[in-house]
Amino acid sequence: MDKGKIVALEDRIPKLKEQRRRKANRRLIILLFLFFTMIAVVAYAQSPLSHVKKITIKGNELLSTDEIIKITEISKNTNIWSVKKDTISLTLQKMNVIKQAKVTIKWPNTVMIEIEERNKIAYLESDGSYFPVMENGKILKDREVTELPINAPILFKFKEGAILKEMVTALDELPVEVLNAISEIHYTPKKTDQYHISLFMNDGFEVSATLRSFSEKMIHYPSIISQLDPSIKGIIDLEVGSYFKAYELEADESEESEIENDKGEG
């Protein structure tokens, strides 16, 4: 054996001791780091520094920022660690106005709430006041508007229920230009048709229709009025086929015109 490669035990001991000392030092540093990190986290969690400093709300129009914050029950005394994101989202989504709500936390102390409100389809008239009607057919009875709305159709004689739900669903299916052309919609049921409605348009025409075929026929409204004399107002009947009856005609002439136009549609 080559004696030059033999290392005496007493020569190796100092090196082993040095390696062990370094390992011990590294462990000590890691433990101290973890210890002080835990102390810092606990101190932060218990101090005012961990309280919510800012609440950001995005996407709300019908609901005010203050209303949303009140519903979430978050305040500047709320600890950021105690904010339950899923619970707050579900609470907000129980409101008829809100379709979806997403809550996120931006460290160190900001809560962000992103709101997607339901579409407002129309307003319901009741005793001279107007209430928003949402896409799910719900009436926002706590959102009373006293001035005449001009940015959506006004519904008369409707009540919350299946008929109203079908009405807003049909309106939601219309092109924007047709929806904006409608001023008023009156629920005018007949013995032969519980779904009958009467519309008053912004251009002065009246429309008689049934909810059963309203959206599929009303979508052609621009094409229908393009064939009419804009100076002669009357009723556009969309119940069976589509035909026009002018207001100014005598009763017997109106009846004759109705029959002729009805035949023409056939």
PDB file of C-alpha atoms in Angstrom:
ATOM      1  CA  MET A   1       0.000   0.000   0.000  1.00  0.00           C
ATOM      2  CA  ASP A   2       1.165   3.503  -0.865  1.00  0.00           C
ATOM      3  CA  LYS A   3       2.045   5.044   2.469  1.00  0.00           C
ATOM      4  CA  GLY A   4       1.838   8.558   0.954  1.00  0.00           C
ATOM      5  CA  LYS A   5      -1.967   8.259   0.688  1.00  0.00           C
ATOM      6  CA  ILE A   6      -2.510   7.270   4.297  1.00  0.00           C
ATOM      7  CA  VAL A   7      -4.080  10.108   6.360  1.00  0.00           C
ATOM      8  CA  ALA A   8      -3.571   9.923  10.068  1.00  0.00           C
ATOM      9  CA  LEU A   9      -6.750   9.915  12.244  1.00  0.00           C
ATOM     10  CA  GLU A  10      -5.464  12.844  14.263  1.00  0.00           C
ATOM     11  CA  ASP A  11      -5.257  14.861  11.016  1.00  0.00           C
ATOM     12  CA  ARG A  12      -8.861  14.108  10.099  1.00  0.00           C
ATOM     13  CA  ILE A  13     -10.427  15.025  13.435  1.00  0.00           C
ATOM     14  CA  PRO A  14     -10.084  18.828  13.054  1.00  0.00           C
ATOM     15  CA  LYS A  15     -11.727  18.676   9.619  1.00  0.00           C
ATOM     16  CA  LEU A  16     -14.635  16.615  10.945  1.00  0.00           C
ATOM     17  CA  LYS A  17     -15.089  19.019  13.824  1.00  0.00           C
ATOM     18  CA  GLU A  18     -15.131  21.970  11.389  1.00  0.00           C
ATOM     19  CA  GLN A  19     -17.745  20.305   9.172  1.00  0.00           C
ATOM     20  CA  ARG A  20     -19.937  19.531  12.172  1.00  0.00           C
ATOM     21  CA  ARG A  21     -19.583  23.093  13.428  1.00  0.00           C
ATOM     22  CA  ARG A  22     -20.672  24.495  10.060  1.00  0.00           C
ATOM     23  CA  LYS A  23     -23.681  22.177   9.902  1.00  0.00           C
ATOM     24  CA  ALA A  24     -24.647  23.170  13.431  1.00  0.00           C
ATOM     25  CA  ASN A  25     -24.325  26.848  12.532  1.00  0.00           C
ATOM     26  CA  ARG A  26     -26.524  26.413   9.445  1.00  0.00           C
ATOM     27  CA  ARG A  27     -29.170  24.633  11.490  1.00  0.00           C
ATOM     28  CA  LEU A  28     -29.032  27.354  14.111  1.00  0.00           C
ATOM     29  CA  ILE A  29     -29.415  30.071  11.476  1.00  0.00           C
ATOM     30  CA  ILE A  30     -32.410  28.267   9.904  1.00  0.00           C
ATOM     31  CA  LEU A  31     -34.048  27.756  13.297  1.00  0.00           C
ATOM     32  CA  LEU A  32     -33.463  31.379  14.271  1.00  0.00           C
ATOM     33  CA  PHE A  33     -34.878  32.543  10.930  1.00  0.00           C
ATOM     34  CA  LEU A  34     -38.002  30.410  11.400  1.00  0.00           C
ATOM     35  CA  PHE A  35     -38.372  31.563  14.979  1.00  0.00           C
ATOM     36  CA  PHE A  36     -38.149  35.256  14.166  1.00  0.00           C
ATOM     37  CA  THR A  37     -40.378  34.804  11.130  1.00  0.00           C
ATOM     38  CA  MET A  38     -43.044  33.241  13.349  1.00  0.00           C
ATOM     39  CA  ILE A  39     -42.638  36.046  15.860  1.00  0.00           C
ATOM     40  CA  ALA A  40     -43.025  38.622  13.081  1.00  0.00           C
ATOM     41  CA  VAL A  41     -46.124  36.888  11.664  1.00  0.00           C
ATOM     42  CA  VAL A  42     -47.779  36.648  15.084  1.00  0.00           C
ATOM     43  CA  ALA A  43     -46.912  40.255  15.863  1.00  0.00           C
ATOM     44  CA  TYR A  44     -48.297  41.377  12.484  1.00  0.00           C
ATOM     45  CA  ALA A  45     -51.464  39.340  12.920  1.00  0.00           C
ATOM     46  CA  GLN A  46     -52.119  40.833  16.344  1.00  0.00           C
ATOM     47  CA  SER A  47     -51.247  44.420  15.482  1.00  0.00           C
ATOM     48  CA  PRO A  48     -53.267  47.138  13.704  1.00  0.00           C
ATOM     49  CA  LEU A  49     -50.937  46.668  10.732  1.00  0.00           C
ATOM     50  CA  SER A  50     -52.941  43.557   9.760  1.00  0.00           C
ATOM     51  CA  HIS A  51     -56.260  45.427   9.714  1.00  0.00           C
ATOM     52  CA  VAL A  52     -57.963  46.125   6.393  1.00  0.00           C
ATOM     53  CA  LYS A  53     -56.742  49.474   5.142  1.00  0.00           C
ATOM     54  CA  LYS A  54     -58.449  49.615   1.753  1.00  0.00           C
ATOM     55  CA  ILE A  55     -61.549  48.082   0.143  1.00  0.00           C
ATOM     56  CA  THR A  56     -61.763  48.309  -3.643  1.00  0.00           C
ATOM     57  CA  ILE A  57     -65.099  47.704  -5.408  1.00  0.00           C
ATOM     58  CA  LYS A  58     -65.320  47.239  -9.172  1.00  0.00           C
ATOM     59  CA  GLY A  59     -68.258  46.663 -11.549  1.00  0.00           C
ATOM     60  CA  ASN A  60     -71.074  48.137  -9.441  1.00  0.00           C
ATOM     61  CA  GLU A  61     -73.582  50.557 -10.948  1.00  0.00           C
ATOM     62  CA  LEU A  62     -76.955  50.001  -9.291  1.00  0.00           C
ATOM     63  CA  LEU A  63     -75.388  49.326  -5.907  1.00  0.00           C
ATOM     64  CA  SER A  64     -73.227  51.968  -4.285  1.00  0.00           C
ATOM     65  CA  THR A  65     -69.792  51.169  -2.895  1.00  0.00           C
ATOM     66  CA  ASP A  66     -70.976  51.964   0.635  1.00  0.00           C
ATOM     67  CA  GLU A  67     -73.905  49.526   0.301  1.00  0.00           C
ATOM     68  CA  ILE A  68     -71.638  46.688  -0.786  1.00  0.00           C
ATOM     69  CA  ILE A  69     -69.158  47.343   2.015  1.00  0.00           C
ATOM     70  CA  LYS A  70     -72.015  47.357   4.542  1.00  0.00           C
ATOM     71  CA  ILE A  71     -73.262  43.988   3.261  1.00  0.00           C
ATOM     72  CA  THR A  72     -69.799  42.427   3.527  1.00  0.00           C
ATOM     73  CA  GLU A  73     -69.453  43.695   7.121  1.00  0.00           C
ATOM     74  CA  ILE A  74     -65.802  44.523   6.450  1.00  0.00           C
ATOM     75  CA  SER A  75     -64.424  47.586   8.209  1.00  0.00           C
ATOM     76  CA  LYS A  76     -61.035  49.086   8.959  1.00  0.00           C
ATOM     77  CA  ASN A  77     -61.134  47.202  12.247  1.00  0.00           C
ATOM     78  CA  THR A  78     -61.400  43.866  10.418  1.00  0.00           C
ATOM     79  CA  ASN A  79     -58.315  41.693  10.556  1.00  0.00           C
ATOM     80  CA  ILE A  80     -57.195  40.783   7.044  1.00  0.00           C
ATOM     81  CA  TRP A  81     -56.727  37.170   8.194  1.00  0.00           C
ATOM     82  CA  SER A  82     -60.372  36.903   9.214  1.00  0.00           C
ATOM     83  CA  VAL A  83     -61.798  37.900   5.810  1.00  0.00           C
ATOM     84  CA  LYS A  84     -63.766  34.874   4.510  1.00  0.00           C
ATOM     85  CA  LYS A  85     -63.717  35.316   0.761  1.00  0.00           C
ATOM     86  CA  ASP A  86     -66.148  32.536  -0.203  1.00  0.00           C
ATOM     87  CA  THR A  87     -68.679  33.489   2.472  1.00  0.00           C
ATOM     88  CA  ILE A  88     -68.678  37.131   1.365  1.00  0.00           C
ATOM     89  CA  SER A  89     -69.095  36.119  -2.295  1.00  0.00           C
ATOM     90  CA  LEU A  90     -72.097  33.922  -1.509  1.00  0.00           C
ATOM     91  CA  THR A  91     -73.670  36.652   0.637  1.00  0.00           C
ATOM     92  CA  LEU A  92     -73.383  39.178  -2.185  1.00  0.00           C
ATOM     93  CA  GLN A  93     -74.723  36.743  -4.793  1.00  0.00           C
ATOM     94  CA  LYS A  94     -77.919  36.276  -2.796  1.00  0.00           C
ATOM     95  CA  MET A  95     -78.906  39.803  -3.810  1.00  0.00           C
ATOM     96  CA  ASN A  96     -81.144  40.123  -6.870  1.00  0.00           C
ATOM     97  CA  VAL A  97     -78.877  42.823  -8.281  1.00  0.00           C
ATOM     98  CA  ILE A  98     -75.684  40.761  -8.208  1.00  0.00           C
ATOM     99  CA  LYS A  99     -75.068  37.920 -10.638  1.00  0.00           C
ATOM    100  CA  GLN A 100     -71.523  37.126  -9.536  1.00  0.00           C
ATOM    101  CA  ALA A 101     -69.069  38.408  -6.931  1.00  0.00           C
ATOM    102  CA  LYS A 102     -65.377  37.619  -6.574  1.00  0.00           C
ATOM    103  CA  VAL A 103     -63.392  38.539  -3.461  1.00  0.00           C
ATOM    104  CA  THR A 104     -59.607  38.597  -3.435  1.00  0.00           C
ATOM    105  CA  ILE A 105     -57.015  39.795  -0.941  1.00  0.00           C
ATOM    106  CA  LYS A 106     -54.063  41.885  -2.023  1.00  0.00           C
ATOM    107  CA  TRP A 107     -51.427  41.824   0.657  1.00  0.00           C
ATOM    108  CA  PRO A 108     -50.652  43.341   2.973  1.00  0.00           C
ATOM    109  CA  ASN A 109     -54.089  44.813   3.764  1.00  0.00           C
ATOM    110  CA  THR A 110     -56.340  45.427   0.730  1.00  0.00           C
ATOM    111  CA  VAL A 111     -59.611  43.630  -0.058  1.00  0.00           C
ATOM    112  CA  MET A 112     -60.785  43.717  -3.676  1.00  0.00           C
ATOM    113  CA  ILE A 113     -64.392  42.900  -4.634  1.00  0.00           C
ATOM    114  CA  GLU A 114     -65.330  42.489  -8.308  1.00  0.00           C
ATOM    115  CA  ILE A 115     -69.075  42.676  -8.970  1.00  0.00           C
ATOM    116  CA  GLU A 116     -71.048  41.542 -12.011  1.00  0.00           C
ATOM    117  CA  GLU A 117     -74.537  42.993 -11.771  1.00  0.00           C
ATOM    118  CA  ARG A 118     -77.554  41.528 -13.505  1.00  0.00           C
ATOM    119  CA  ASN A 119     -78.835  43.394 -16.547  1.00  0.00           C
ATOM    120  CA  LYS A 120     -81.592  45.888 -15.924  1.00  0.00           C
ATOM    121  CA  ILE A 121     -84.193  45.108 -18.592  1.00  0.00           C
ATOM    122  CA  ALA A 122     -87.070  47.461 -17.787  1.00  0.00           C
ATOM    123  CA  TYR A 123     -88.875  49.488 -15.117  1.00  0.00           C
ATOM    124  CA  LEU A 124     -92.176  48.541 -13.514  1.00  0.00           C
ATOM    125  CA  GLU A 125     -94.685  51.335 -12.873  1.00  0.00           C
ATOM    126  CA  SER A 126     -96.515  51.196  -9.561  1.00  0.00           C
ATOM    127  CA  ASP A 127     -98.559  54.088  -8.113  1.00  0.00           C
ATOM    128  CA  GLY A 128     -96.537  56.697  -9.957  1.00  0.00           C
ATOM    129  CA  SER A 129     -93.168  55.234  -8.992  1.00  0.00           C
ATOM    130  CA  TYR A 130     -90.833  53.098 -11.069  1.00  0.00           C
ATOM    131  CA  PHE A 131     -88.834  50.073  -9.974  1.00  0.00           C
ATOM    132  CA  PRO A 132     -86.000  48.376 -11.916  1.00  0.00           C
ATOM    133  CA  VAL A 133     -86.761  44.899 -13.275  1.00  0.00           C
ATOM    134  CA  MET A 134     -83.730  42.649 -13.653  1.00  0.00           C
ATOM    135  CA  GLU A 135     -82.963  39.924 -16.174  1.00  0.00           C
ATOM    136  CA  ASN A 136     -84.068  37.230 -13.708  1.00  0.00           C
ATOM    137  CA  GLY A 137     -87.548  38.764 -13.476  1.00  0.00           C
ATOM    138  CA  LYS A 138     -87.028  40.180  -9.995  1.00  0.00           C
ATOM    139  CA  ILE A 139     -88.264  43.665  -9.108  1.00  0.00           C
ATOM    140  CA  LEU A 140     -85.899  45.827  -7.063  1.00  0.00           C
ATOM    141  CA  LYS A 141     -88.483  47.257  -4.692  1.00  0.00           C
ATOM    142  CA  ASP A 142     -85.804  49.094  -2.720  1.00  0.00           C
ATOM    143  CA  ARG A 143     -84.626  51.010  -5.819  1.00  0.00           C
ATOM    144  CA  GLU A 144     -87.590  53.306  -6.364  1.00  0.00           C
ATOM    145  CA  VAL A 145     -87.232  55.931  -9.080  1.00  0.00           C
ATOM    146  CA  THR A 146     -89.635  58.853  -8.918  1.00  0.00           C
ATOM    147  CA  GLU A 147     -88.706  60.474 -12.237  1.00  0.00           C
ATOM    148  CA  LEU A 148     -89.840  58.948 -15.519  1.00  0.00           C
ATOM    149  CA  PRO A 149     -87.049  56.603 -16.734  1.00  0.00           C
ATOM    150  CA  ILE A 150     -85.886  57.098 -20.311  1.00  0.00           C
ATOM    151  CA  ASN A 151     -83.228  54.384 -20.597  1.00  0.00           C
ATOM    152  CA  ALA A 152     -85.479  51.291 -20.581  1.00  0.00           C
ATOM    153  CA  PRO A 153     -89.073  50.269 -21.390  1.00  0.00           C
ATOM    154  CA  ILE A 154     -91.711  50.899 -18.708  1.00  0.00           C
ATOM    155  CA  LEU A 155     -93.986  47.991 -17.771  1.00  0.00           C
ATOM    156  CA  PHE A 156     -97.582  48.513 -16.631  1.00  0.00           C
ATOM    157  CA  LYS A 157     -99.936  46.075 -14.845  1.00  0.00           C
ATOM    158  CA  PHE A 158     -97.292  43.375 -14.459  1.00  0.00           C
ATOM    159  CA  LYS A 159     -96.612  41.485 -11.227  1.00  0.00           C
ATOM    160  CA  GLU A 160     -93.614  39.450 -10.173  1.00  0.00           C
ATOM    161  CA  GLY A 161     -94.116  35.917 -11.437  1.00  0.00           C
ATOM    162  CA  ALA A 162     -94.135  33.744 -14.542  1.00  0.00           C
ATOM    163  CA  ILE A 163     -95.625  36.369 -16.885  1.00  0.00           C
ATOM    164  CA  LEU A 164     -93.079  39.009 -15.879  1.00  0.00           C
ATOM    165  CA  LYS A 165     -90.251  36.486 -16.138  1.00  0.00           C
ATOM    166  CA  GLU A 166     -91.332  35.584 -19.664  1.00  0.00           C
ATOM    167  CA  MET A 167     -91.618  39.279 -20.536  1.00  0.00           C
ATOM    168  CA  VAL A 168     -88.072  40.191 -19.464  1.00  0.00           C
ATOM    169  CA  THR A 169     -86.677  37.045 -21.107  1.00  0.00           C
ATOM    170  CA  ALA A 170     -88.300  38.087 -24.392  1.00  0.00           C
ATOM    171  CA  LEU A 171     -86.997  41.653 -24.056  1.00  0.00           C
ATOM    172  CA  ASP A 172     -83.499  40.392 -23.329  1.00  0.00           C
ATOM    173  CA  GLU A 173     -83.550  38.509 -26.634  1.00  0.00           C
ATOM    174  CA  LEU A 174     -84.286  41.636 -28.693  1.00  0.00           C
ATOM    175  CA  PRO A 175     -81.593  43.608 -30.530  1.00  0.00           C
ATOM    176  CA  VAL A 176     -80.611  46.811 -28.728  1.00  0.00           C
ATOM    177  CA  GLU A 177     -82.101  49.046 -31.439  1.00  0.00           C
ATOM    178  CA  VAL A 178     -85.503  47.365 -31.083  1.00  0.00           C
ATOM    179  CA  LEU A 179     -85.390  47.421 -27.272  1.00  0.00           C
ATOM    180  CA  ASN A 180     -84.543  51.123 -27.307  1.00  0.00           C
ATOM    181  CA  ALA A 181     -87.500  51.790 -29.612  1.00  0.00           C
ATOM    182  CA  ILE A 182     -90.013  50.598 -26.979  1.00  0.00           C
ATOM    183  CA  SER A 183     -91.476  53.225 -24.646  1.00  0.00           C
ATOM    184  CA  GLU A 184     -94.190  51.337 -22.724  1.00  0.00           C
ATOM    185  CA  ILE A 185     -95.469  47.770 -22.432  1.00  0.00           C
ATOM    186  CA  HIS A 186     -98.911  47.147 -20.928  1.00  0.00           C
ATOM    187  CA  TYR A 187    -100.069  43.729 -19.790  1.00  0.00           C
ATOM    188  CA  THR A 188    -103.520  43.450 -21.404  1.00  0.00           C
ATOM    189  CA  PRO A 189    -104.681  39.818 -21.110  1.00  0.00           C
ATOM    190  CA  LYS A 190    -107.700  38.575 -23.049  1.00  0.00           C
ATOM    191  CA  LYS A 191    -110.043  35.675 -22.399  1.00  0.00           C
ATOM    192  CA  THR A 192    -108.485  33.941 -25.379  1.00  0.00           C
ATOM    193  CA  ASP A 193    -104.908  34.951 -24.576  1.00  0.00           C
ATOM    194  CA  GLN A 194    -103.545  35.448 -21.058  1.00  0.00           C
ATOM    195  CA  TYR A 195    -100.219  36.480 -22.602  1.00  0.00           C
ATOM    196  CA  HIS A 196    -101.466  39.476 -24.586  1.00  0.00           C
ATOM    197  CA  ILE A 197     -99.466  42.698 -24.362  1.00  0.00           C
ATOM    198  CA  SER A 198     -99.772  46.184 -25.888  1.00  0.00           C
ATOM    199  CA  LEU A 199     -96.667  48.215 -26.700  1.00  0.00           C
ATOM    200  CA  PHE A 200     -96.313  51.942 -27.321  1.00  0.00           C
ATOM    201  CA  MET A 201     -93.260  52.780 -29.364  1.00  0.00           C
ATOM    202  CA  ASN A 202     -91.097  55.892 -29.298  1.00  0.00           C
ATOM    203  CA  ASP A 203     -91.945  56.529 -32.972  1.00  0.00           C
ATOM    204  CA  GLY A 204     -95.690  56.779 -32.240  1.00  0.00           C
ATOM    205  CA  PHE A 205     -96.822  53.348 -33.377  1.00  0.00           C
ATOM    206  CA  GLU A 206     -98.660  50.840 -31.191  1.00  0.00           C
ATOM    207  CA  VAL A 207     -98.005  47.112 -31.261  1.00  0.00           C
ATOM    208  CA  SER A 208    -100.448  44.364 -30.291  1.00  0.00           C
ATOM    209  CA  ALA A 209     -98.729  41.061 -29.555  1.00  0.00           C
ATOM    210  CA  THR A 210     -98.675  37.887 -27.530  1.00  0.00           C
ATOM    211  CA  LEU A 211     -95.729  36.879 -25.371  1.00  0.00           C
ATOM    212  CA  ARG A 212     -95.786  33.441 -26.959  1.00  0.00           C
ATOM    213  CA  SER A 213     -94.303  34.799 -30.195  1.00  0.00           C
ATOM    214  CA  PHE A 214     -93.255  38.306 -29.160  1.00  0.00           C
ATOM    215  CA  SER A 215     -89.457  38.137 -29.472  1.00  0.00           C
ATOM    216  CA  GLU A 216     -89.389  36.215 -32.764  1.00  0.00           C
ATOM    217  CA  LYS A 217     -91.816  38.679 -34.403  1.00  0.00           C
ATOM    218  CA  MET A 218     -90.690  41.904 -32.735  1.00  0.00           C
ATOM    219  CA  ILE A 219     -87.153  41.376 -34.005  1.00  0.00           C
ATOM    220  CA  HIS A 220     -88.514  42.358 -37.449  1.00  0.00           C
ATOM    221  CA  TYR A 221     -89.959  45.673 -36.223  1.00  0.00           C
ATOM    222  CA  PRO A 222     -87.454  47.886 -38.153  1.00  0.00           C
ATOM    223  CA  SER A 223     -88.355  46.073 -41.370  1.00  0.00           C
ATOM    224  CA  ILE A 224     -92.094  46.399 -40.664  1.00  0.00           C
ATOM    225  CA  ILE A 225     -92.087  50.156 -40.056  1.00  0.00           C
ATOM    226  CA  SER A 226     -89.883  50.726 -43.086  1.00  0.00           C
ATOM    227  CA  GLN A 227     -92.897  49.652 -45.177  1.00  0.00           C
ATOM    228  CA  LEU A 228     -95.294  52.077 -43.437  1.00  0.00           C
ATOM    229  CA  ASP A 229     -95.974  55.764 -43.922  1.00  0.00           C
ATOM    230  CA  PRO A 230     -94.411  57.401 -40.812  1.00  0.00           C
ATOM    231  CA  SER A 231     -97.040  60.159 -40.901  1.00  0.00           C
ATOM    232  CA  ILE A 232     -99.908  57.683 -40.477  1.00  0.00           C
ATOM    233  CA  LYS A 233     -99.892  56.172 -37.010  1.00  0.00           C
ATOM    234  CA  GLY A 234    -101.792  53.094 -35.930  1.00  0.00           C
ATOM    235  CA  ILE A 235    -101.613  49.590 -34.509  1.00  0.00           C
ATOM    236  CA  ILE A 236     -99.211  46.952 -35.787  1.00  0.00           C
ATOM    237  CA  ASP A 237    -100.805  43.624 -34.959  1.00  0.00           C
ATOM    238  CA  LEU A 238     -98.303  40.785 -34.451  1.00  0.00           C
ATOM    239  CA  GLU A 239    -100.630  38.270 -32.818  1.00  0.00           C
ATOM    240  CA  VAL A 240    -101.358  36.253 -35.953  1.00  0.00           C
ATOM    241  CA  GLY A 241     -99.184  37.140 -38.895  1.00  0.00           C
ATOM    242  CA  SER A 242     -98.545  40.895 -39.016  1.00  0.00           C
ATOM    243  CA  TYR A 243    -100.756  43.685 -40.300  1.00  0.00           C
ATOM    244  CA  PHE A 244    -101.417  47.369 -39.751  1.00  0.00           C
ATOM    245  CA  LYS A 245    -104.546  49.317 -38.731  1.00  0.00           C
ATOM    246  CA  ALA A 246    -104.347  53.101 -38.931  1.00  0.00           C
ATOM    247  CA  TYR A 247    -105.882  55.174 -36.112  1.00  0.00           C
ATOM    248  CA  GLU A 248    -107.441  57.709 -38.461  1.00  0.00           C
ATOM    249  CA  LEU A 249    -109.551  55.257 -40.431  1.00  0.00           C
ATOM    250  CA  GLU A 250    -113.231  54.829 -39.665  1.00  0.00           C
ATOM    251  CA  ALA A 251    -114.209  51.688 -37.764  1.00  0.00           C
ATOM    252  CA  ASP A 252    -115.605  49.932 -40.834  1.00  0.00           C
ATOM    253  CA  GLU A 253    -112.617  50.939 -42.978  1.00  0.00           C
ATOM    254  CA  SER A 254    -110.253  49.753 -40.268  1.00  0.00           C
ATOM    255  CA  GLU A 255    -111.934  46.367 -40.222  1.00  0.00           C
ATOM    256  CA  GLU A 256    -111.705  46.059 -43.994  1.00  0.00           C
ATOM    257  CA  SER A 257    -108.034  47.075 -43.984  1.00  0.00           C
ATOM    258  CA  GLU A 258    -107.321  44.503 -41.307  1.00  0.00           C
ATOM    259  CA  ILE A 259    -108.872  41.696 -43.331  1.00  0.00           C
ATOM    260  CA  GLU A 260    -107.068  42.697 -46.535  1.00  0.00           C
ATOM    261  CA  ASN A 261    -103.697  42.968 -44.845  1.00  0.00           C
ATOM    262  CA  ASP A 262    -104.239  39.687 -43.026  1.00  0.00           C
ATOM    263  CA  LYS A 263    -104.946  37.978 -46.341  1.00  0.00           C
ATOM    264  CA  GLY A 264    -101.907  39.639 -47.819  1.00  0.00           C
ATOM    265  CA  GLU A 265     -99.719  38.141 -45.124  1.00  0.00           C
ATOM    266  CA  GLY A 266    -101.081  34.696 -45.828  1.00  0.00           C
TER     267      GLY A 266
END
